[in-house]
Every structure is written in structure tokens, then in C-alpha cells.
PDB file with SEQRES, HELIX, SHEET and CRYST1 records, atoms N, CA, C and O in Angstrom:
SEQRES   1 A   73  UNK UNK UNK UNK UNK UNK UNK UNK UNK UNK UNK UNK UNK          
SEQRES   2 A   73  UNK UNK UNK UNK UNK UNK UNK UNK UNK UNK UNK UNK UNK          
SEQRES   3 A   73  UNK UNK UNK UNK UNK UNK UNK UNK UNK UNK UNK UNK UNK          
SEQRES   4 A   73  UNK UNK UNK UNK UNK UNK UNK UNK UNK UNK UNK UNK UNK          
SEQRES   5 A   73  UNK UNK UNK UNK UNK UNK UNK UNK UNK UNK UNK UNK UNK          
SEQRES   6 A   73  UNK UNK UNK UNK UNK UNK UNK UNK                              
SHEET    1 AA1 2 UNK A  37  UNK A  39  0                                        
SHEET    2 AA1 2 UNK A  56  UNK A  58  1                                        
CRYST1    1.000    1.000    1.000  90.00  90.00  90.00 P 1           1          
ATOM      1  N   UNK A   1      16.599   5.664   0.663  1.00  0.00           N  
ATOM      2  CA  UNK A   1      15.368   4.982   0.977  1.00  0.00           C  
ATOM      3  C   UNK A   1      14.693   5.704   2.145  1.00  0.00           C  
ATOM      4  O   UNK A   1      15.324   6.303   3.016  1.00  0.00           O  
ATOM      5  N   UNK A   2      13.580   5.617   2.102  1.00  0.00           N  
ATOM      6  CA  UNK A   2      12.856   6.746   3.234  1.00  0.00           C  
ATOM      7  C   UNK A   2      12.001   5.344   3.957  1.00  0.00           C  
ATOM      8  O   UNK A   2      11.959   4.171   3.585  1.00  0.00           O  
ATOM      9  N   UNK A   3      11.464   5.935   4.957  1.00  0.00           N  
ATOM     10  CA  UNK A   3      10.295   5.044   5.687  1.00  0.00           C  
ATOM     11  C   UNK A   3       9.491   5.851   6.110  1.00  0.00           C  
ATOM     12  O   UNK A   3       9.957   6.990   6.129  1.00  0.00           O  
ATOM     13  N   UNK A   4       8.088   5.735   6.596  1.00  0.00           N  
ATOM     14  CA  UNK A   4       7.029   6.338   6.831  1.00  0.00           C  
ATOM     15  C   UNK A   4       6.418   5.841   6.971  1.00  0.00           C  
ATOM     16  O   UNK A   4       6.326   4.970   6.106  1.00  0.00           O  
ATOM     17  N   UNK A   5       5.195   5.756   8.269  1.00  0.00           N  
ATOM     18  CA  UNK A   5       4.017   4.507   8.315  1.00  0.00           C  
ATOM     19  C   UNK A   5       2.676   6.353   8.144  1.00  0.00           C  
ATOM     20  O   UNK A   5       2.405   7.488   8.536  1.00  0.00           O  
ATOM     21  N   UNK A   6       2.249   4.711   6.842  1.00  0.00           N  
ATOM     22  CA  UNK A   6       1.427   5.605   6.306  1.00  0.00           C  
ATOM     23  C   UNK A   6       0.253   4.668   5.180  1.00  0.00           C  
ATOM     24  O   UNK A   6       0.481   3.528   4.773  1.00  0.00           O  
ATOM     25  N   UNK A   7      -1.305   5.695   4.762  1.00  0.00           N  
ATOM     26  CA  UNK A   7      -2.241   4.469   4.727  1.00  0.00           C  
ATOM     27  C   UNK A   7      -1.483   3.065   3.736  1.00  0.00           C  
ATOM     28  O   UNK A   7      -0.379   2.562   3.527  1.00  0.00           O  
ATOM     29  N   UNK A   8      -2.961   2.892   3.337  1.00  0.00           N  
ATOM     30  CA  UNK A   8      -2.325   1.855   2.228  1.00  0.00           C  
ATOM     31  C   UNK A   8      -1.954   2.605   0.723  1.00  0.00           C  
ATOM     32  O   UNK A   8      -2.638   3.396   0.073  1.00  0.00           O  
ATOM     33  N   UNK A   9      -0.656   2.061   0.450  1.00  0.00           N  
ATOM     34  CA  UNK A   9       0.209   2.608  -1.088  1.00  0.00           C  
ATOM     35  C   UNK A   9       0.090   1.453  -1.963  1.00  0.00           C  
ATOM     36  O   UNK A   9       0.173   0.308  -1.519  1.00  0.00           O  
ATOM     37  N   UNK A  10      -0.044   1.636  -2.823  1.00  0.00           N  
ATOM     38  CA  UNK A  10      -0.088   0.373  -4.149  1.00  0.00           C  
ATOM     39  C   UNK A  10       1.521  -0.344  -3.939  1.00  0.00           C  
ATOM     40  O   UNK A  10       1.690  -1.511  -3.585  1.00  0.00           O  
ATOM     41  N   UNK A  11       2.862   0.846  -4.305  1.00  0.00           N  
ATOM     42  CA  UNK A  11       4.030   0.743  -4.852  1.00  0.00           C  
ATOM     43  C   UNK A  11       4.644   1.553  -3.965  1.00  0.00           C  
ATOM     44  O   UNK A  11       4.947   2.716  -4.230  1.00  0.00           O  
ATOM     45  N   UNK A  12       4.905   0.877  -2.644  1.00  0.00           N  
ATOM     46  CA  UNK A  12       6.104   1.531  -1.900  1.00  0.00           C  
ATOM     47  C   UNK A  12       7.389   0.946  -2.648  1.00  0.00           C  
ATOM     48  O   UNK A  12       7.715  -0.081  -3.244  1.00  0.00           O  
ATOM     49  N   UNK A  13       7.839   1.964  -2.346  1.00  0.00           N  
ATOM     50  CA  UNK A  13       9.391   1.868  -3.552  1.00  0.00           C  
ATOM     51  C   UNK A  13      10.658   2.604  -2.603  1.00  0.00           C  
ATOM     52  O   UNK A  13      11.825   2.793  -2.948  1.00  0.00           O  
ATOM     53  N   UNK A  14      10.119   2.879  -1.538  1.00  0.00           N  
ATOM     54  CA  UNK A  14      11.129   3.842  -0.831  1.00  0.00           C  
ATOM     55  C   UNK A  14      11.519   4.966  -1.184  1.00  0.00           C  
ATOM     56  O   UNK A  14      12.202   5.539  -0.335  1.00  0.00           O  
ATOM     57  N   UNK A  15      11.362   5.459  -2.037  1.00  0.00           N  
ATOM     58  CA  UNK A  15      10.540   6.779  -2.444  1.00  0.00           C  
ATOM     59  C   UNK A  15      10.436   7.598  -0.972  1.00  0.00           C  
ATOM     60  O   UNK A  15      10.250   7.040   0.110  1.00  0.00           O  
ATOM     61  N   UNK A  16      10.574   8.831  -1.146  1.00  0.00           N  
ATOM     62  CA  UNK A  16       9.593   9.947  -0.455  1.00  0.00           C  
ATOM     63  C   UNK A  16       7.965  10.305  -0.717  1.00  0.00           C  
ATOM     64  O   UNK A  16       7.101  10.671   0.079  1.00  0.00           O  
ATOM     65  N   UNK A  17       7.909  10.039  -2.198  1.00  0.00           N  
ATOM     66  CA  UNK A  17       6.535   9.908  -2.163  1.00  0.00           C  
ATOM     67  C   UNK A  17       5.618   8.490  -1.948  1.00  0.00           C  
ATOM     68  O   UNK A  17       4.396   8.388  -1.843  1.00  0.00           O  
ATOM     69  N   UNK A  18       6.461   7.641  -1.926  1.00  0.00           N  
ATOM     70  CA  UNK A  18       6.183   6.146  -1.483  1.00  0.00           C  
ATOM     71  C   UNK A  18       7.252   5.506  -1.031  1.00  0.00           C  
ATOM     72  O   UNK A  18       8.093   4.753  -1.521  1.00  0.00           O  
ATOM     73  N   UNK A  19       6.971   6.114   0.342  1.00  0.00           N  
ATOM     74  CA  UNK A  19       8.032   4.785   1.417  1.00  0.00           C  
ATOM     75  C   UNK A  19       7.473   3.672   2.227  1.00  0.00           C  
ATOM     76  O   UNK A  19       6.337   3.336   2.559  1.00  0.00           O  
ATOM     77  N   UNK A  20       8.940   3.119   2.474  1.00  0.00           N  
ATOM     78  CA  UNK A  20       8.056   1.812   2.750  1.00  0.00           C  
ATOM     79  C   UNK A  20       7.797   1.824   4.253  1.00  0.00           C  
ATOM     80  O   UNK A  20       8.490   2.426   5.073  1.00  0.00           O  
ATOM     81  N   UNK A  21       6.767   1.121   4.508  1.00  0.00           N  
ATOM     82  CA  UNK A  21       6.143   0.958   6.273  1.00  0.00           C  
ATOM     83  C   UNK A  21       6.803   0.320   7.601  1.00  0.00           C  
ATOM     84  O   UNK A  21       6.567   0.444   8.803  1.00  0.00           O  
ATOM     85  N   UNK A  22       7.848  -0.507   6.750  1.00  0.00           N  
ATOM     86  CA  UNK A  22       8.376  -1.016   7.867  1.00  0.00           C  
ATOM     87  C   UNK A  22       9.887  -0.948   7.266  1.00  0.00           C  
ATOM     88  O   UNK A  22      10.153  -0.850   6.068  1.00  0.00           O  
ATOM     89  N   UNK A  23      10.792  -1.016   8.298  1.00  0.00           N  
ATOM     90  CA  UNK A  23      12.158  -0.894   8.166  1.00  0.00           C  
ATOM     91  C   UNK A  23      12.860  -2.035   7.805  1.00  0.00           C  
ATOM     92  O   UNK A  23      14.001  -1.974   7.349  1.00  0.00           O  
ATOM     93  N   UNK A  24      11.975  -3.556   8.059  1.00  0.00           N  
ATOM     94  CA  UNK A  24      12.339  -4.929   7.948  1.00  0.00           C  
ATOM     95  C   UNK A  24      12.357  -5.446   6.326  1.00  0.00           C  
ATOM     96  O   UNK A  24      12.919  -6.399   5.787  1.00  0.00           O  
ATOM     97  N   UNK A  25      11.285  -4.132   5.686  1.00  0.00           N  
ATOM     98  CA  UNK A  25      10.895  -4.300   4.644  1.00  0.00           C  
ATOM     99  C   UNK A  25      11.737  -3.167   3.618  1.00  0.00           C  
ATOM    100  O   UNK A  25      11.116  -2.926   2.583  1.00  0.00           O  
ATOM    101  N   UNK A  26      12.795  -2.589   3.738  1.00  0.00           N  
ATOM    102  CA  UNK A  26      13.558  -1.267   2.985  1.00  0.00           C  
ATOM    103  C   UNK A  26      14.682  -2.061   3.218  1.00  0.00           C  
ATOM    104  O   UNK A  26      15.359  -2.343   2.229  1.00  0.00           O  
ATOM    105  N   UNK A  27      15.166  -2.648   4.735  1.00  0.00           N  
ATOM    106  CA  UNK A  27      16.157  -3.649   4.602  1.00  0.00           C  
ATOM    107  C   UNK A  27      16.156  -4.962   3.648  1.00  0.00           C  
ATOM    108  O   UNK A  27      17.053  -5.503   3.001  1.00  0.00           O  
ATOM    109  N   UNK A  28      15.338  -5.133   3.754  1.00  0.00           N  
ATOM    110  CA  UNK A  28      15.259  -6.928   2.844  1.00  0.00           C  
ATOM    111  C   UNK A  28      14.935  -6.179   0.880  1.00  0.00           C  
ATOM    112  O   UNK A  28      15.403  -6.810  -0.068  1.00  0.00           O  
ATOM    113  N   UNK A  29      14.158  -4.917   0.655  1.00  0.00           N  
ATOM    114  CA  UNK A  29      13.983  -4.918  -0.579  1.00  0.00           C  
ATOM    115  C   UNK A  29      15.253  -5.146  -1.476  1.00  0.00           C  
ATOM    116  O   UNK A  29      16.391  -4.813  -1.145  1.00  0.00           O  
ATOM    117  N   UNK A  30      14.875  -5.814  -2.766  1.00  0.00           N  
ATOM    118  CA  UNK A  30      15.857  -5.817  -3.472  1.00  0.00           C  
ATOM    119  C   UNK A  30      16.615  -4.817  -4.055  1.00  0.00           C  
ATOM    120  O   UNK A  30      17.643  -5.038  -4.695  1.00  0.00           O  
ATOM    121  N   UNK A  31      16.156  -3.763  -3.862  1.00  0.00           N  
ATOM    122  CA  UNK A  31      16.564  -2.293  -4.176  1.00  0.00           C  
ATOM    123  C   UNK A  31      17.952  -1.851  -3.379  1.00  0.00           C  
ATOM    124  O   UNK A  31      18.869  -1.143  -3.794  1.00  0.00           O  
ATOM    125  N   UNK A  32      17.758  -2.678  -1.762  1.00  0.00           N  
ATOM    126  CA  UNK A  32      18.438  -1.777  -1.274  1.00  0.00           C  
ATOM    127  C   UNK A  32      19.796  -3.187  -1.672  1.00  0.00           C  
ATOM    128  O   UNK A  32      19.808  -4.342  -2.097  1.00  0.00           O  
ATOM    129  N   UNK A  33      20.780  -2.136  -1.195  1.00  0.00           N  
ATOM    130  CA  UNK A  33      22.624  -2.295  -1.468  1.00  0.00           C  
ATOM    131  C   UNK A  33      23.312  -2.047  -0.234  1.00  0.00           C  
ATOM    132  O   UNK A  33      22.816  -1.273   0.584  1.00  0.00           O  
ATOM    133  N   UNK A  34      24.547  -2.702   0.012  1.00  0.00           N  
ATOM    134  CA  UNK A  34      25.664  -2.799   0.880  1.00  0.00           C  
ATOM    135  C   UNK A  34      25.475  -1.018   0.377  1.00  0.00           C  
ATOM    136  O   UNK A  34      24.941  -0.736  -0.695  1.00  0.00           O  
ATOM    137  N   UNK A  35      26.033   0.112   1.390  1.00  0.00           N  
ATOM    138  CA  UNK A  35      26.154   1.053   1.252  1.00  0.00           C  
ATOM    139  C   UNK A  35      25.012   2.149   1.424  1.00  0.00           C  
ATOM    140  O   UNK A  35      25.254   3.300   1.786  1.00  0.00           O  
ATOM    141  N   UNK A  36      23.927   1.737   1.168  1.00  0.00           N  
ATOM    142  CA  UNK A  36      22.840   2.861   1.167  1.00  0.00           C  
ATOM    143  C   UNK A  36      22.458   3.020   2.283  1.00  0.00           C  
ATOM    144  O   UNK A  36      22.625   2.200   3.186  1.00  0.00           O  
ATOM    145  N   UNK A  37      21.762   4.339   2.414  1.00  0.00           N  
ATOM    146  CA  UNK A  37      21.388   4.748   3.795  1.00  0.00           C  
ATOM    147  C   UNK A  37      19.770   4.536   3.853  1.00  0.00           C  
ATOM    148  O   UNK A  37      19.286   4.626   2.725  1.00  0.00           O  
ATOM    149  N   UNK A  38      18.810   4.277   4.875  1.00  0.00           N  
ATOM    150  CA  UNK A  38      17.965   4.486   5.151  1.00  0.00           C  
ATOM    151  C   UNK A  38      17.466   5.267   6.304  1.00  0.00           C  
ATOM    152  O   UNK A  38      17.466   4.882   7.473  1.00  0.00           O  
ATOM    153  N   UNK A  39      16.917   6.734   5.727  1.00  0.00           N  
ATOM    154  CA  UNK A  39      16.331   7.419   6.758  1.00  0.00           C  
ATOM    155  C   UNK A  39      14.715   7.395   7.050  1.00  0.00           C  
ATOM    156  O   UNK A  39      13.776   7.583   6.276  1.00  0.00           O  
ATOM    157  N   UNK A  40      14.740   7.112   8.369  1.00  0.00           N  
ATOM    158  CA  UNK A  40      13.265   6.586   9.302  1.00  0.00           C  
ATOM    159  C   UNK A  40      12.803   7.850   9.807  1.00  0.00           C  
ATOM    160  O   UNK A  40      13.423   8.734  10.397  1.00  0.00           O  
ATOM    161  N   UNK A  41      11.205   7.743   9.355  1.00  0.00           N  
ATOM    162  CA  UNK A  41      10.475   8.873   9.829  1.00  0.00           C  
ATOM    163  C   UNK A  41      10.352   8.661  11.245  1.00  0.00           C  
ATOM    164  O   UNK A  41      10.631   7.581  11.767  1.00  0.00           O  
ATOM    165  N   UNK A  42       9.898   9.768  11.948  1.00  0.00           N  
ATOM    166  CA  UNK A  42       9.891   9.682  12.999  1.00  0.00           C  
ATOM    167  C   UNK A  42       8.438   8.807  13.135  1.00  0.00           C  
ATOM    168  O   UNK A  42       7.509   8.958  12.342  1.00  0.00           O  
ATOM    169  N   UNK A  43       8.409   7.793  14.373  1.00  0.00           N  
ATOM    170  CA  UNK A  43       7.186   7.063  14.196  1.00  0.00           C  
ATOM    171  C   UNK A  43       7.907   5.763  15.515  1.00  0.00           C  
ATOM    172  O   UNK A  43       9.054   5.366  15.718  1.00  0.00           O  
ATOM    173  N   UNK A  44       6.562   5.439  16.174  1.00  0.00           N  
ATOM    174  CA  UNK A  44       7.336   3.758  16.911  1.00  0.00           C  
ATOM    175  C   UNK A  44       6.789   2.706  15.869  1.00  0.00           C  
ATOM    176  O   UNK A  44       5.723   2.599  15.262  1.00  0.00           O  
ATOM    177  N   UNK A  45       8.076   1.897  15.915  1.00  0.00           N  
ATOM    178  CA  UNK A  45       8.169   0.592  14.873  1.00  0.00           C  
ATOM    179  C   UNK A  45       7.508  -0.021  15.353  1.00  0.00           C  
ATOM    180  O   UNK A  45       6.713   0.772  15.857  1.00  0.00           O  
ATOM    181  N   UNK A  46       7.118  -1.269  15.680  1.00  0.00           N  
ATOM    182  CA  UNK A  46       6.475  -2.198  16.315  1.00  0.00           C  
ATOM    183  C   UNK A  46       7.054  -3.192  15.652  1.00  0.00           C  
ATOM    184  O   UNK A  46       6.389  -3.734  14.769  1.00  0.00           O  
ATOM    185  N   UNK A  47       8.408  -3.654  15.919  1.00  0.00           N  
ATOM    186  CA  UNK A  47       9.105  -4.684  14.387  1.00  0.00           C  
ATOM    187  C   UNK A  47      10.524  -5.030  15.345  1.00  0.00           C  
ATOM    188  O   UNK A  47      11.219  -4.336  16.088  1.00  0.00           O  
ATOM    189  N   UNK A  48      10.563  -6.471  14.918  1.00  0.00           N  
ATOM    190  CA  UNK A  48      12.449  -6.438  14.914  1.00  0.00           C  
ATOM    191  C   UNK A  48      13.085  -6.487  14.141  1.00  0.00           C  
ATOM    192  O   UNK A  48      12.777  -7.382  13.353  1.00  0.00           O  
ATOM    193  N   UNK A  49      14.058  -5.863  13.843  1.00  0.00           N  
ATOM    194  CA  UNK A  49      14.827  -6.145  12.747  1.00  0.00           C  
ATOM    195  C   UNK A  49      16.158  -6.584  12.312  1.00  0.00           C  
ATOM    196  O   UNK A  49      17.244  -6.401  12.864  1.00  0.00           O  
ATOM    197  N   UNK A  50      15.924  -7.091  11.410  1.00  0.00           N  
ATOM    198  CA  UNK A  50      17.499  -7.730  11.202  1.00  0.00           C  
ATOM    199  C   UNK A  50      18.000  -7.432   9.971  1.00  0.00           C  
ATOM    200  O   UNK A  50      17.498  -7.728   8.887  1.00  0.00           O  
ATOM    201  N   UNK A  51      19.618  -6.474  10.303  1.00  0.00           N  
ATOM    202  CA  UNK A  51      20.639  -6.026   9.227  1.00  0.00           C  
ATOM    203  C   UNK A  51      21.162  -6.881   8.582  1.00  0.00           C  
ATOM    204  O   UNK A  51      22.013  -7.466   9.252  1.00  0.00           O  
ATOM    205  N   UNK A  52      21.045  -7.330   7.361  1.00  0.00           N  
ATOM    206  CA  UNK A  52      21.934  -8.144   7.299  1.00  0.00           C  
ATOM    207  C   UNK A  52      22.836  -7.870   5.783  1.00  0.00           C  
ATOM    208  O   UNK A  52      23.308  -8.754   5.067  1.00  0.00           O  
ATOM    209  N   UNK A  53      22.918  -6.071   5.512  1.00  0.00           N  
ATOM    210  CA  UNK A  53      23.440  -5.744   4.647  1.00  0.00           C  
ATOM    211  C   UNK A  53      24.340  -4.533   5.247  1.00  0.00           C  
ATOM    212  O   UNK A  53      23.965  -4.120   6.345  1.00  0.00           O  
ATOM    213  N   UNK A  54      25.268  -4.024   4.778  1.00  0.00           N  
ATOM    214  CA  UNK A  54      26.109  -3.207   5.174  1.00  0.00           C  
ATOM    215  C   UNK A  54      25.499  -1.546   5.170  1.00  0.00           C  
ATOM    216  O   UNK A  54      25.802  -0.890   4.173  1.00  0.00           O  
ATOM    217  N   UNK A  55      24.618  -0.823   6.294  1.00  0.00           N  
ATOM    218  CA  UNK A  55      23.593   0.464   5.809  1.00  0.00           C  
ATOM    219  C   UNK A  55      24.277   0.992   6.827  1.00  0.00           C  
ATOM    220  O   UNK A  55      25.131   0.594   7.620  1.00  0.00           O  
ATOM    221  N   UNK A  56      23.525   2.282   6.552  1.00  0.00           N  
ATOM    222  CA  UNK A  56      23.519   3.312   7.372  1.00  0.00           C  
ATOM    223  C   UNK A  56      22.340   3.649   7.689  1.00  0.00           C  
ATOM    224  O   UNK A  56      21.569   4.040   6.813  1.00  0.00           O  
ATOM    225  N   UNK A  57      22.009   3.577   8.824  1.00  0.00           N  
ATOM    226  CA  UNK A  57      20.167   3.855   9.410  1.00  0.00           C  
ATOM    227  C   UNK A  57      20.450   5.109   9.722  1.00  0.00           C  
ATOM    228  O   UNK A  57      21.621   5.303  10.049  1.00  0.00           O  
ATOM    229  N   UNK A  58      19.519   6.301   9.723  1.00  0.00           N  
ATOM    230  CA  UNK A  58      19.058   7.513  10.397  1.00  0.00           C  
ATOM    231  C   UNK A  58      17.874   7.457  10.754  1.00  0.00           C  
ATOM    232  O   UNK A  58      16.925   7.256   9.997  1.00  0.00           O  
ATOM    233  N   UNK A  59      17.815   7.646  12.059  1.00  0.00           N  
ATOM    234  CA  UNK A  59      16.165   8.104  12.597  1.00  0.00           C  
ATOM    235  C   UNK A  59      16.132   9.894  12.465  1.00  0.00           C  
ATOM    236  O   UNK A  59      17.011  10.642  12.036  1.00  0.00           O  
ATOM    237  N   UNK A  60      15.014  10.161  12.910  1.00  0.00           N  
ATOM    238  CA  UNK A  60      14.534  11.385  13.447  1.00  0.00           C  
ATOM    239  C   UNK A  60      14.896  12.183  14.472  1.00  0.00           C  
ATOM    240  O   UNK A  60      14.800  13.409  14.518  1.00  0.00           O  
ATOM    241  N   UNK A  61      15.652  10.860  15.949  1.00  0.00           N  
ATOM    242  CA  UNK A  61      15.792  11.747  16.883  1.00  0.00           C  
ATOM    243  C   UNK A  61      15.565  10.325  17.883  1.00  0.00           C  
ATOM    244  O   UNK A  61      14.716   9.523  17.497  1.00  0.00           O  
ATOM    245  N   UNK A  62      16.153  10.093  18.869  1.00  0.00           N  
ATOM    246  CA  UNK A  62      16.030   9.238  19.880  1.00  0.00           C  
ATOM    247  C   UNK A  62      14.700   9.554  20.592  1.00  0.00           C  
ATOM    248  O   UNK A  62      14.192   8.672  21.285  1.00  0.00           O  
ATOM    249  N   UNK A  63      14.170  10.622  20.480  1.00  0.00           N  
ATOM    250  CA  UNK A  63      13.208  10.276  21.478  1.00  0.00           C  
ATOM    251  C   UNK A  63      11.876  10.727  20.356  1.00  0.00           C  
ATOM    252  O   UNK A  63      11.023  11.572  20.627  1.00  0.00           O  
ATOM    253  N   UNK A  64      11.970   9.757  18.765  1.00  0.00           N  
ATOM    254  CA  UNK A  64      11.053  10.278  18.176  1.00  0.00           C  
ATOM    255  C   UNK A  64      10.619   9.632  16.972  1.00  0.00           C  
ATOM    256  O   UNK A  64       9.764   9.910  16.131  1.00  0.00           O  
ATOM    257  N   UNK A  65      11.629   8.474  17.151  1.00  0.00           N  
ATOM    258  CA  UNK A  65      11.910   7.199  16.402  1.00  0.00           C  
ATOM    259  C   UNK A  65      12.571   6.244  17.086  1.00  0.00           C  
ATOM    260  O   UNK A  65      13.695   6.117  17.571  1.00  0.00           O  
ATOM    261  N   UNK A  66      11.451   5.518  16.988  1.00  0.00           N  
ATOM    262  CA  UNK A  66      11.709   4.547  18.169  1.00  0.00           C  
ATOM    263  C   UNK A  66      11.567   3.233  17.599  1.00  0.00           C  
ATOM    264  O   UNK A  66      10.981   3.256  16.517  1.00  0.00           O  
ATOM    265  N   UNK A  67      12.056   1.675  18.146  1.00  0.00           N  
ATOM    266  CA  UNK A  67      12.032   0.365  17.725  1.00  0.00           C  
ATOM    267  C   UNK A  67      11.668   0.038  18.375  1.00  0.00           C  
ATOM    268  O   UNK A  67      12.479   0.040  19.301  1.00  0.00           O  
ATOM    269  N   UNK A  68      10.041  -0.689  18.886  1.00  0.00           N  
ATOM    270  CA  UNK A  68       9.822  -1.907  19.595  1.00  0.00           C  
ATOM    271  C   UNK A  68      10.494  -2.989  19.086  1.00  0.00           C  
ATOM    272  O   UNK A  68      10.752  -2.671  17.925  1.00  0.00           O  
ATOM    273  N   UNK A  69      10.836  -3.867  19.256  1.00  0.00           N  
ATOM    274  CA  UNK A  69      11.069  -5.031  18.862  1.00  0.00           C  
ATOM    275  C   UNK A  69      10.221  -6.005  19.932  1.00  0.00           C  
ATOM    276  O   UNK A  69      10.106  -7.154  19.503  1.00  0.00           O  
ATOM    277  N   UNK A  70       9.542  -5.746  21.372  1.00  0.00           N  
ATOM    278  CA  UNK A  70       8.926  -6.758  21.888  1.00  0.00           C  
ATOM    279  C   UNK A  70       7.596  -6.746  21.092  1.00  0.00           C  
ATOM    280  O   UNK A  70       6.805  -7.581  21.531  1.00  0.00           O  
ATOM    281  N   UNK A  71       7.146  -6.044  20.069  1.00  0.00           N  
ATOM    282  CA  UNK A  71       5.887  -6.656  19.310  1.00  0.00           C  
ATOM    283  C   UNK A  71       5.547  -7.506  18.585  1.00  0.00           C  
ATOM    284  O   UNK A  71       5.748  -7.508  17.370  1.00  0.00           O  
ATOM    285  N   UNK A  72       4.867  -8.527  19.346  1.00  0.00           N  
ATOM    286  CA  UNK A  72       4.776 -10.075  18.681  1.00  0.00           C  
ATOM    287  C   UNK A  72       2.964 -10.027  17.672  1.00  0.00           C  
ATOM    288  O   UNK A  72       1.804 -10.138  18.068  1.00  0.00           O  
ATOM    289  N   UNK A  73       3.643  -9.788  16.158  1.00  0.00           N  
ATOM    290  CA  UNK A  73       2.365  -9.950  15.561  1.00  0.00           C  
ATOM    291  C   UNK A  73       1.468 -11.250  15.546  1.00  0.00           C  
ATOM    292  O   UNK A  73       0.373 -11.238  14.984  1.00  0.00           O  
TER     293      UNK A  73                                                      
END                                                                             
């Protein structure tokens, strides 16, 4: 599963050519599975998120993928 904030997509699917925008949203899809990895483009989240499946996250780089979580939409 990929992530990428990027314009508006009809069918983010997590795809490389359509990933999804937020990480809250690749975690919760029904697609994803105990086991799969999700790698995060480099980008700041503005999101909190909550695991609540067994993954493997990859960012870009600590200082290049980043998580707000104090962003209150």
C-alpha cells in the first residue's frame, strides 16, 4: 500500500498510481491485512492515527515524513 498526498483521485486504491491521502485511511481500508506493509511518502500528516491491525509502516526518513497528530480538523 503506498500513501501520497496528492490532488483529487476518483479511486485511491493504494496503488502507486493511486494512493491513498491519509494513513488513517490505508489503515482502516478493507484491503489492508494483519501483515502488510504500508510505505508513506514523504509529506507532514496532519492526522492521528490508530493501528489497529498487525503492519509494518515505512516512512521516507525521520526528518521527511512526519505525523502531526495535534491537528484538530
Amino acid at each position: 500500500k503506498y500513501l501520497l498526498i496528492v490532488g483529487m483521485i476518483l479511486a485511491l486504491d493504494g496503488s502507486i498510481e493511486y494512493p491513498y491521502e491519509k494513513i488513517q485511511n490505508a489503515i482502516d481500508a478493507t484491503t489492508t491485512y494483519d501483515g502488510d506493509t504500508l510505505r508513506v511518502a514523504d509529506c507532514i500528516y496532519q492526522e492521528a492515527i490508530a493501528v489497529n491491525k498487525n503492519l509494518k509502516i515505512y516512512g521516507s526518513g525521520p526528518d521527511v515524513t512526519i505525523i502531526d497528530s495535534s491537528y484538530d480538523e
